[in-house]
Amino acid sequence: MNEGTKERLKKLNTALINNLETNLGVKVFQDSVSEDEFKNELKGVYHYIIFETGGMRRADEKHFTLLQDVLVRFYAENVDDVDGAQIDIISTLESIGYSFVDSVKSAIQKGQEDAYVDEIEFNFTRSLKYVRC
């Protein structure tokens, strides 16, 4: 049931990963980054994106459309134009069907060091048609 909707979810996830990696030149992970990935793939540098899909809610009673929340977190170490990257992330995802809601920018301390990493959390939604039983 709803195989088309499930396939759309997979395509949206793949498009998110491929477009952000291509347009921003950063590695994109779903849900988390393992310690091995951080050490080996990222070589211990905070410059990547993690996305998580969230809950769904009804968007339209008549047309059987759901909205799903998508959280995108961008971590940037030694990036001069974080605000420019913010615009690039928004425009990249909106170009493939995601709707930007808002973003929050902060800095997190890097371990016990006197160094900080920029973090931007983006909230997006995406829409899905489904068949009601």
mmCIF file of N, CA and C in Angstrom:
data_model
loop_
_atom_site.group_PDB
_atom_site.id
_atom_site.type_symbol
_atom_site.label_atom_id
_atom_site.label_comp_id
_atom_site.label_asym_id
_atom_site.label_seq_id
_atom_site.Cartn_x
_atom_site.Cartn_y
_atom_site.Cartn_z
ATOM 1 N N MET A 1 0.831 -1.172 0.000
ATOM 2 C CA MET A 1 0.000 0.000 0.000
ATOM 3 C C MET A 1 0.890 1.256 0.000
ATOM 4 N N ASN A 2 0.474 2.264 -0.733
ATOM 5 C CA ASN A 2 1.194 3.541 -0.801
ATOM 6 C C ASN A 2 2.634 3.389 -1.263
ATOM 7 N N GLU A 3 2.886 2.432 -2.154
ATOM 8 C CA GLU A 3 4.253 2.199 -2.628
ATOM 9 C C GLU A 3 4.809 3.422 -3.346
ATOM 10 N N GLY A 4 3.952 4.129 -4.074
ATOM 11 C CA GLY A 4 4.404 5.341 -4.764
ATOM 12 C C GLY A 4 4.873 6.405 -3.786
ATOM 13 N N THR A 5 4.162 6.565 -2.684
ATOM 14 C CA THR A 5 4.538 7.541 -1.660
ATOM 15 C C THR A 5 5.851 7.146 -0.996
ATOM 16 N N LYS A 6 6.008 5.873 -0.714
ATOM 17 C CA LYS A 6 7.250 5.396 -0.099
ATOM 18 C C LYS A 6 8.428 5.587 -1.040
ATOM 19 N N GLU A 7 8.198 5.375 -2.324
ATOM 20 C CA GLU A 7 9.260 5.589 -3.311
ATOM 21 C C GLU A 7 9.609 7.073 -3.393
ATOM 22 N N ARG A 8 8.603 7.951 -3.304
ATOM 23 C CA ARG A 8 8.861 9.404 -3.313
ATOM 24 C C ARG A 8 9.721 9.795 -2.119
ATOM 25 N N LEU A 9 9.462 9.214 -0.950
ATOM 26 C CA LEU A 9 10.286 9.498 0.229
ATOM 27 C C LEU A 9 11.749 9.155 -0.035
ATOM 28 N N LYS A 10 11.989 7.994 -0.623
ATOM 29 C CA LYS A 10 13.363 7.586 -0.937
ATOM 30 C C LYS A 10 14.008 8.539 -1.930
ATOM 31 N N LYS A 11 13.255 8.940 -2.945
ATOM 32 C CA LYS A 11 13.787 9.864 -3.952
ATOM 33 C C LYS A 11 14.100 11.229 -3.350
ATOM 34 N N LEU A 12 13.232 11.702 -2.461
ATOM 35 C CA LEU A 12 13.485 12.993 -1.811
ATOM 36 C C LEU A 12 14.740 12.938 -0.943
ATOM 37 N N ASN A 13 14.939 11.842 -0.214
ATOM 38 C CA ASN A 13 16.152 11.685 0.599
ATOM 39 C C ASN A 13 17.401 11.661 -0.276
ATOM 40 N N THR A 14 17.352 10.894 -1.360
ATOM 41 C CA THR A 14 18.494 10.799 -2.272
ATOM 42 C C THR A 14 18.785 12.151 -2.912
ATOM 43 N N ALA A 15 17.738 12.861 -3.331
ATOM 44 C CA ALA A 15 17.925 14.183 -3.938
ATOM 45 C C ALA A 15 18.528 15.159 -2.937
ATOM 46 N N LEU A 16 18.077 15.115 -1.685
ATOM 47 C CA LEU A 16 18.631 15.983 -0.641
ATOM 48 C C LEU A 16 20.133 15.736 -0.513
ATOM 49 N N ILE A 17 20.514 14.477 -0.380
ATOM 50 C CA ILE A 17 21.935 14.134 -0.212
ATOM 51 C C ILE A 17 22.741 14.556 -1.432
ATOM 52 N N ASN A 18 22.328 14.126 -2.611
ATOM 53 C CA ASN A 18 23.096 14.397 -3.826
ATOM 54 C C ASN A 18 23.236 15.878 -4.131
ATOM 55 N N ASN A 19 22.145 16.630 -3.991
ATOM 56 C CA ASN A 19 22.190 18.055 -4.311
ATOM 57 C C ASN A 19 23.022 18.853 -3.313
ATOM 58 N N LEU A 20 22.904 18.547 -2.030
ATOM 59 C CA LEU A 20 23.718 19.274 -1.042
ATOM 60 C C LEU A 20 25.197 18.918 -1.197
ATOM 61 N N GLU A 21 25.510 17.645 -1.416
ATOM 62 C CA GLU A 21 26.915 17.262 -1.590
ATOM 63 C C GLU A 21 27.507 17.914 -2.829
ATOM 64 N N THR A 22 26.749 17.957 -3.911
ATOM 65 C CA THR A 22 27.235 18.559 -5.155
ATOM 66 C C THR A 22 27.361 20.075 -5.039
ATOM 67 N N ASN A 23 26.326 20.738 -4.555
ATOM 68 C CA ASN A 23 26.302 22.205 -4.535
ATOM 69 C C ASN A 23 27.157 22.819 -3.433
ATOM 70 N N LEU A 24 27.306 22.124 -2.302
ATOM 71 C CA LEU A 24 28.072 22.693 -1.193
ATOM 72 C C LEU A 24 29.415 22.016 -0.983
ATOM 73 N N GLY A 25 29.617 20.869 -1.595
ATOM 74 C CA GLY A 25 30.884 20.168 -1.441
ATOM 75 C C GLY A 25 31.119 19.636 -0.036
ATOM 76 N N VAL A 26 30.043 19.259 0.647
ATOM 77 C CA VAL A 26 30.165 18.690 1.997
ATOM 78 C C VAL A 26 29.507 17.319 2.009
ATOM 79 N N LYS A 27 29.935 16.482 2.913
ATOM 80 C CA LYS A 27 29.362 15.154 3.080
ATOM 81 C C LYS A 27 28.043 15.283 3.834
ATOM 82 N N VAL A 28 27.035 14.519 3.415
ATOM 83 C CA VAL A 28 25.713 14.555 4.037
ATOM 84 C C VAL A 28 25.410 13.175 4.613
ATOM 85 N N PHE A 29 24.935 13.161 5.861
ATOM 86 C CA PHE A 29 24.609 11.928 6.569
ATOM 87 C C PHE A 29 23.153 11.971 7.006
ATOM 88 N N GLN A 30 22.524 10.803 7.085
ATOM 89 C CA GLN A 30 21.171 10.729 7.606
ATOM 90 C C GLN A 30 21.215 10.273 9.050
ATOM 91 N N ASP A 31 20.589 11.026 9.925
ATOM 92 C CA ASP A 31 20.404 10.760 11.357
ATOM 93 C C ASP A 31 21.627 11.017 12.233
ATOM 94 N N SER A 32 22.823 10.547 11.870
ATOM 95 C CA SER A 32 23.994 10.762 12.731
ATOM 96 C C SER A 32 25.279 10.480 11.959
ATOM 97 N N VAL A 33 26.393 10.848 12.581
ATOM 98 C CA VAL A 33 27.720 10.549 12.057
ATOM 99 C C VAL A 33 28.403 9.650 13.083
ATOM 100 N N SER A 34 28.850 8.493 12.649
ATOM 101 C CA SER A 34 29.532 7.595 13.575
ATOM 102 C C SER A 34 30.943 8.111 13.862
ATOM 103 N N GLU A 35 31.516 7.640 14.931
ATOM 104 C CA GLU A 35 32.875 8.043 15.291
ATOM 105 C C GLU A 35 33.865 7.637 14.199
ATOM 106 N N ASP A 36 33.680 6.456 13.615
ATOM 107 C CA ASP A 36 34.561 6.003 12.526
ATOM 108 C C ASP A 36 34.439 6.905 11.308
ATOM 109 N N GLU A 37 33.203 7.280 10.944
ATOM 110 C CA GLU A 37 33.010 8.187 9.803
ATOM 111 C C GLU A 37 33.663 9.533 10.080
ATOM 112 N N PHE A 38 33.519 10.018 11.317
ATOM 113 C CA PHE A 38 34.101 11.316 11.664
ATOM 114 C C PHE A 38 35.624 11.272 11.549
ATOM 115 N N LYS A 39 36.214 10.217 12.052
ATOM 116 C CA LYS A 39 37.676 10.110 12.024
ATOM 117 C C LYS A 39 38.209 9.798 10.631
ATOM 118 N N ASN A 40 37.571 8.867 9.930
ATOM 119 C CA ASN A 40 38.109 8.401 8.654
ATOM 120 C C ASN A 40 37.631 9.217 7.457
ATOM 121 N N GLU A 41 36.327 9.343 7.297
ATOM 122 C CA GLU A 41 35.790 10.051 6.141
ATOM 123 C C GLU A 41 35.976 11.555 6.247
ATOM 124 N N LEU A 42 35.713 12.097 7.418
ATOM 125 C CA LEU A 42 35.780 13.546 7.610
ATOM 126 C C LEU A 42 37.132 14.015 8.129
ATOM 127 N N LYS A 43 37.967 13.074 8.498
ATOM 128 C CA LYS A 43 39.312 13.349 9.014
ATOM 129 C C LYS A 43 39.305 14.313 10.194
ATOM 130 N N GLY A 44 38.265 14.182 11.033
ATOM 131 C CA GLY A 44 38.172 14.964 12.254
ATOM 132 C C GLY A 44 37.809 16.429 12.071
ATOM 133 N N VAL A 45 37.358 16.803 10.874
ATOM 134 C CA VAL A 45 37.000 18.197 10.603
ATOM 135 C C VAL A 45 35.482 18.345 10.614
ATOM 136 N N TYR A 46 35.017 19.330 11.327
ATOM 137 C CA TYR A 46 33.583 19.614 11.395
ATOM 138 C C TYR A 46 33.177 20.424 10.165
ATOM 139 N N HIS A 47 32.807 19.713 9.115
ATOM 140 C CA HIS A 47 32.308 20.356 7.902
ATOM 141 C C HIS A 47 31.427 19.330 7.193
ATOM 142 N N TYR A 48 30.178 19.232 7.663
ATOM 143 C CA TYR A 48 29.259 18.239 7.131
ATOM 144 C C TYR A 48 27.826 18.627 7.473
ATOM 145 N N ILE A 49 26.891 17.844 6.926
ATOM 146 C CA ILE A 49 25.468 18.059 7.151
ATOM 147 C C ILE A 49 24.847 16.752 7.627
ATOM 148 N N ILE A 50 23.952 16.870 8.593
ATOM 149 C CA ILE A 50 23.141 15.741 9.044
ATOM 150 C C ILE A 50 21.680 16.130 8.822
ATOM 151 N N PHE A 51 20.898 15.203 8.257
ATOM 152 C CA PHE A 51 19.462 15.473 8.163
ATOM 153 C C PHE A 51 18.680 14.371 8.849
ATOM 154 N N GLU A 52 17.543 14.767 9.393
ATOM 155 C CA GLU A 52 16.648 13.844 10.075
ATOM 156 C C GLU A 52 15.228 14.134 9.620
ATOM 157 N N THR A 53 14.479 13.081 9.375
ATOM 158 C CA THR A 53 13.081 13.266 9.024
ATOM 159 C C THR A 53 12.244 13.154 10.289
ATOM 160 N N GLY A 54 11.182 13.935 10.334
ATOM 161 C CA GLY A 54 10.355 13.971 11.534
ATOM 162 C C GLY A 54 8.947 13.491 11.273
ATOM 163 N N GLY A 55 8.072 13.949 12.121
ATOM 164 C CA GLY A 55 6.677 13.534 12.051
ATOM 165 C C GLY A 55 5.954 14.100 10.849
ATOM 166 N N MET A 56 4.763 13.568 10.639
ATOM 167 C CA MET A 56 3.921 14.005 9.525
ATOM 168 C C MET A 56 2.615 14.555 10.068
ATOM 169 N N ARG A 57 2.021 15.422 9.254
ATOM 170 C CA ARG A 57 0.718 15.971 9.600
ATOM 171 C C ARG A 57 -0.072 16.191 8.315
ATOM 172 N N ARG A 58 -1.354 16.228 8.461
ATOM 173 C CA ARG A 58 -2.236 16.407 7.309
ATOM 174 C C ARG A 58 -2.108 17.843 6.799
ATOM 175 N N ALA A 59 -1.944 17.968 5.490
ATOM 176 C CA ALA A 59 -1.860 19.294 4.883
ATOM 177 C C ALA A 59 -3.175 19.690 4.233
ATOM 178 N N ASP A 60 -3.883 18.701 3.734
ATOM 179 C CA ASP A 60 -5.062 18.995 2.945
ATOM 180 C C ASP A 60 -6.015 17.800 3.005
ATOM 181 N N GLU A 61 -7.154 17.977 3.579
ATOM 182 C CA GLU A 61 -8.117 16.876 3.750
ATOM 183 C C GLU A 61 -8.636 16.351 2.415
ATOM 184 N N LYS A 62 -8.850 17.215 1.463
ATOM 185 C CA LYS A 62 -9.474 16.816 0.202
ATOM 186 C C LYS A 62 -8.508 16.110 -0.751
ATOM 187 N N HIS A 63 -7.262 16.488 -0.735
ATOM 188 C CA HIS A 63 -6.316 15.948 -1.715
ATOM 189 C C HIS A 63 -5.366 14.898 -1.138
ATOM 190 N N PHE A 64 -5.565 14.480 0.075
ATOM 191 C CA PHE A 64 -4.761 13.425 0.688
ATOM 192 C C PHE A 64 -3.269 13.750 0.631
ATOM 193 N N THR A 65 -2.910 14.896 1.169
ATOM 194 C CA THR A 65 -1.523 15.349 1.192
ATOM 195 C C THR A 65 -1.039 15.436 2.632
ATOM 196 N N LEU A 66 0.168 14.935 2.851
ATOM 197 C CA LEU A 66 0.819 15.023 4.152
ATOM 198 C C LEU A 66 2.010 15.961 4.056
ATOM 199 N N LEU A 67 2.322 16.615 5.154
ATOM 200 C CA LEU A 67 3.557 17.386 5.277
ATOM 201 C C LEU A 67 4.453 16.652 6.266
ATOM 202 N N GLN A 68 5.737 16.533 5.914
ATOM 203 C CA GLN A 68 6.704 15.921 6.819
ATOM 204 C C GLN A 68 7.770 16.954 7.158
ATOM 205 N N ASP A 69 8.113 17.018 8.441
ATOM 206 C CA ASP A 69 9.181 17.906 8.891
ATOM 207 C C ASP A 69 10.527 17.265 8.594
ATOM 208 N N VAL A 70 11.479 18.103 8.172
ATOM 209 C CA VAL A 70 12.843 17.648 7.911
ATOM 210 C C VAL A 70 13.795 18.636 8.578
ATOM 211 N N LEU A 71 14.637 18.116 9.469
ATOM 212 C CA LEU A 71 15.636 18.920 10.162
ATOM 213 C C LEU A 71 16.976 18.712 9.467
ATOM 214 N N VAL A 72 17.629 19.804 9.109
ATOM 215 C CA VAL A 72 18.944 19.757 8.478
ATOM 216 C C VAL A 72 19.900 20.544 9.364
ATOM 217 N N ARG A 73 20.985 19.896 9.792
ATOM 218 C CA ARG A 73 21.979 20.568 10.626
ATOM 219 C C ARG A 73 23.299 20.661 9.865
ATOM 220 N N PHE A 74 23.808 21.875 9.735
ATOM 221 C CA PHE A 74 25.065 22.151 9.028
ATOM 222 C C PHE A 74 26.125 22.509 10.058
ATOM 223 N N TYR A 75 27.237 21.780 10.037
ATOM 224 C CA TYR A 75 28.359 22.048 10.936
ATOM 225 C C TYR A 75 29.516 22.576 10.104
ATOM 226 N N ALA A 76 30.074 23.713 10.521
ATOM 227 C CA ALA A 76 31.113 24.362 9.734
ATOM 228 C C ALA A 76 32.257 24.813 10.631
ATOM 229 N N GLU A 77 33.427 24.301 10.338
ATOM 230 C CA GLU A 77 34.642 24.685 11.055
ATOM 231 C C GLU A 77 35.539 25.430 10.066
ATOM 232 N N ASN A 78 35.955 26.615 10.449
ATOM 233 C CA ASN A 78 36.830 27.443 9.610
ATOM 234 C C ASN A 78 36.205 27.787 8.258
ATOM 235 N N VAL A 79 34.925 28.094 8.258
ATOM 236 C CA VAL A 79 34.228 28.533 7.053
ATOM 237 C C VAL A 79 33.955 30.025 7.209
ATOM 238 N N ASP A 80 34.480 30.818 6.280
ATOM 239 C CA ASP A 80 34.361 32.269 6.390
ATOM 240 C C ASP A 80 32.945 32.785 6.138
ATOM 241 N N ASP A 81 32.246 32.211 5.175
ATOM 242 C CA ASP A 81 30.936 32.732 4.782
ATOM 243 C C ASP A 81 29.819 31.767 5.157
ATOM 244 N N VAL A 82 29.557 31.656 6.442
ATOM 245 C CA VAL A 82 28.512 30.743 6.921
ATOM 246 C C VAL A 82 27.140 31.219 6.463
ATOM 247 N N ASP A 83 26.918 32.533 6.427
ATOM 248 C CA ASP A 83 25.625 33.048 5.974
ATOM 249 C C ASP A 83 25.405 32.747 4.500
ATOM 250 N N GLY A 84 26.454 32.809 3.705
ATOM 251 C CA GLY A 84 26.337 32.442 2.296
ATOM 252 C C GLY A 84 25.985 30.970 2.136
ATOM 253 N N ALA A 85 26.594 30.116 2.956
ATOM 254 C CA ALA A 85 26.272 28.687 2.928
ATOM 255 C C ALA A 85 24.818 28.470 3.326
ATOM 256 N N GLN A 86 24.345 29.267 4.255
ATOM 257 C CA GLN A 86 22.956 29.174 4.700
ATOM 258 C C GLN A 86 22.006 29.420 3.519
ATOM 259 N N ILE A 87 22.290 30.453 2.753
ATOM 260 C CA ILE A 87 21.475 30.764 1.567
ATOM 261 C C ILE A 87 21.562 29.629 0.552
ATOM 262 N N ASP A 88 22.764 29.073 0.358
ATOM 263 C CA ASP A 88 22.941 27.978 -0.606
ATOM 264 C C ASP A 88 22.143 26.743 -0.201
ATOM 265 N N ILE A 89 22.117 26.425 1.075
ATOM 266 C CA ILE A 89 21.361 25.263 1.552
ATOM 267 C C ILE A 89 19.864 25.480 1.325
ATOM 268 N N ILE A 90 19.384 26.657 1.662
ATOM 269 C CA ILE A 90 17.958 26.958 1.473
ATOM 270 C C ILE A 90 17.577 26.865 0.002
ATOM 271 N N SER A 91 18.346 27.517 -0.862
ATOM 272 C CA SER A 91 17.983 27.527 -2.288
ATOM 273 C C SER A 91 18.129 26.144 -2.914
ATOM 274 N N THR A 92 19.130 25.372 -2.483
ATOM 275 C CA THR A 92 19.305 24.021 -3.009
ATOM 276 C C THR A 92 18.115 23.142 -2.680
ATOM 277 N N LEU A 93 17.682 23.153 -1.434
ATOM 278 C CA LEU A 93 16.576 22.283 -1.048
ATOM 279 C C LEU A 93 15.234 22.767 -1.585
ATOM 280 N N GLU A 94 15.039 24.079 -1.650
ATOM 281 C CA GLU A 94 13.778 24.563 -2.214
ATOM 282 C C GLU A 94 13.679 24.225 -3.703
ATOM 283 N N SER A 95 14.811 24.141 -4.394
ATOM 284 C CA SER A 95 14.786 23.825 -5.822
ATOM 285 C C SER A 95 14.376 22.378 -6.102
ATOM 286 N N ILE A 96 14.400 21.512 -5.073
ATOM 287 C CA ILE A 96 14.023 20.111 -5.267
ATOM 288 C C ILE A 96 12.754 19.732 -4.493
ATOM 289 N N GLY A 97 11.968 20.741 -4.102
ATOM 290 C CA GLY A 97 10.658 20.451 -3.529
ATOM 291 C C GLY A 97 10.507 20.588 -2.032
ATOM 292 N N TYR A 98 11.533 21.019 -1.340
ATOM 293 C CA TYR A 98 11.435 21.243 0.102
ATOM 294 C C TYR A 98 11.000 22.689 0.344
ATOM 295 N N SER A 99 10.253 22.925 1.418
ATOM 296 C CA SER A 99 9.816 24.277 1.779
ATOM 297 C C SER A 99 10.555 24.715 3.040
ATOM 298 N N PHE A 100 11.264 25.824 2.946
ATOM 299 C CA PHE A 100 12.017 26.365 4.077
ATOM 300 C C PHE A 100 11.050 26.962 5.089
ATOM 301 N N VAL A 101 11.275 26.650 6.373
ATOM 302 C CA VAL A 101 10.466 27.199 7.458
ATOM 303 C C VAL A 101 11.277 28.245 8.213
ATOM 304 N N ASP A 102 12.417 27.836 8.801
ATOM 305 C CA ASP A 102 13.275 28.770 9.517
ATOM 306 C C ASP A 102 14.638 28.129 9.779
ATOM 307 N N SER A 103 15.549 28.953 10.302
ATOM 308 C CA SER A 103 16.867 28.432 10.682
ATOM 309 C C SER A 103 17.322 29.127 11.965
ATOM 310 N N VAL A 104 18.204 28.435 12.695
ATOM 311 C CA VAL A 104 18.777 28.973 13.928
ATOM 312 C C VAL A 104 20.280 28.759 13.858
ATOM 313 N N LYS A 105 21.020 29.830 14.063
ATOM 314 C CA LYS A 105 22.474 29.769 13.972
ATOM 315 C C LYS A 105 23.076 29.875 15.370
ATOM 316 N N SER A 106 24.065 29.004 15.647
ATOM 317 C CA SER A 106 24.739 29.039 16.944
ATOM 318 C C SER A 106 26.160 28.527 16.779
ATOM 319 N N ALA A 107 26.881 28.512 17.880
ATOM 320 C CA ALA A 107 28.235 27.965 17.895
ATOM 321 C C ALA A 107 28.321 26.965 19.037
ATOM 322 N N ILE A 108 28.999 25.853 18.790
ATOM 323 C CA ILE A 108 29.174 24.843 19.822
ATOM 324 C C ILE A 108 30.658 24.659 20.097
ATOM 325 N N GLN A 109 30.971 24.432 21.348
ATOM 326 C CA GLN A 109 32.367 24.275 21.747
ATOM 327 C C GLN A 109 32.896 22.942 21.248
ATOM 328 N N LYS A 110 34.113 22.970 20.768
ATOM 329 C CA LYS A 110 34.766 21.784 20.218
ATOM 330 C C LYS A 110 35.511 21.070 21.343
ATOM 331 N N GLY A 111 34.838 20.063 21.919
ATOM 332 C CA GLY A 111 35.437 19.289 23.012
ATOM 333 C C GLY A 111 35.808 20.178 24.179
ATOM 334 N N GLN A 112 37.011 19.975 24.713
ATOM 335 C CA GLN A 112 37.519 20.779 25.829
ATOM 336 C C GLN A 112 38.354 21.959 25.341
ATOM 337 N N GLU A 113 38.452 22.117 24.046
ATOM 338 C CA GLU A 113 39.287 23.165 23.455
ATOM 339 C C GLU A 113 38.620 24.532 23.557
ATOM 340 N N ASP A 114 39.434 25.566 23.353
ATOM 341 C CA ASP A 114 38.924 26.933 23.276
ATOM 342 C C ASP A 114 38.649 27.253 21.804
ATOM 343 N N ALA A 115 37.909 26.367 21.161
ATOM 344 C CA ALA A 115 37.571 26.516 19.748
ATOM 345 C C ALA A 115 36.086 26.195 19.582
ATOM 346 N N TYR A 116 35.491 26.798 18.572
ATOM 347 C CA TYR A 116 34.057 26.639 18.356
ATOM 348 C C TYR A 116 33.772 26.269 16.909
ATOM 349 N N VAL A 117 32.645 25.583 16.729
ATOM 350 C CA VAL A 117 32.178 25.169 15.419
ATOM 351 C C VAL A 117 30.815 25.827 15.193
ATOM 352 N N ASP A 118 30.628 26.415 14.020
ATOM 353 C CA ASP A 118 29.327 26.986 13.692
ATOM 354 C C ASP A 118 28.334 25.861 13.427
ATOM 355 N N GLU A 119 27.136 26.041 13.933
ATOM 356 C CA GLU A 119 26.061 25.092 13.675
ATOM 357 C C GLU A 119 24.830 25.880 13.244
ATOM 358 N N ILE A 120 24.229 25.439 12.158
ATOM 359 C CA ILE A 120 22.970 26.037 11.718
ATOM 360 C C ILE A 120 21.950 24.916 11.609
ATOM 361 N N GLU A 121 20.832 25.084 12.280
ATOM 362 C CA GLU A 121 19.729 24.138 12.190
ATOM 363 C C GLU A 121 18.660 24.737 11.290
ATOM 364 N N PHE A 122 18.275 23.981 10.282
ATOM 365 C CA PHE A 122 17.248 24.399 9.330
ATOM 366 C C PHE A 122 16.028 23.517 9.518
ATOM 367 N N ASN A 123 14.873 24.128 9.465
ATOM 368 C CA ASN A 123 13.624 23.382 9.466
ATOM 369 C C ASN A 123 12.967 23.539 8.096
ATOM 370 N N PHE A 124 12.694 22.399 7.476
ATOM 371 C CA PHE A 124 12.024 22.348 6.189
ATOM 372 C C PHE A 124 10.807 21.452 6.318
ATOM 373 N N THR A 125 9.901 21.546 5.355
ATOM 374 C CA THR A 125 8.835 20.573 5.213
ATOM 375 C C THR A 125 8.866 20.058 3.779
ATOM 376 N N ARG A 126 8.309 18.870 3.603
ATOM 377 C CA ARG A 126 8.138 18.315 2.266
ATOM 378 C C ARG A 126 6.757 17.692 2.214
ATOM 379 N N SER A 127 6.146 17.706 1.030
ATOM 380 C CA SER A 127 4.773 17.203 0.917
ATOM 381 C C SER A 127 4.741 15.859 0.206
ATOM 382 N N LEU A 128 3.769 15.060 0.598
ATOM 383 C CA LEU A 128 3.606 13.706 0.069
ATOM 384 C C LEU A 128 2.137 13.427 -0.135
ATOM 385 N N LYS A 129 1.802 12.906 -1.279
ATOM 386 C CA LYS A 129 0.441 12.446 -1.529
ATOM 387 C C LYS A 129 0.361 10.992 -1.078
ATOM 388 N N TYR A 130 -0.790 10.594 -0.568
ATOM 389 C CA TYR A 130 -0.972 9.219 -0.122
ATOM 390 C C TYR A 130 -2.390 8.770 -0.409
ATOM 391 N N VAL A 131 -2.610 7.477 -0.262
ATOM 392 C CA VAL A 131 -3.933 6.902 -0.475
ATOM 393 C C VAL A 131 -4.503 6.514 0.879
ATOM 394 N N ARG A 132 -5.679 7.026 1.166
ATOM 395 C CA ARG A 132 -6.324 6.688 2.436
ATOM 396 C C ARG A 132 -7.149 5.424 2.244
ATOM 397 N N CYS A 133 -7.046 4.536 3.204
ATOM 398 C CA CYS A 133 -7.801 3.259 3.120
ATOM 399 C C CYS A 133 -9.214 3.432 3.594
#
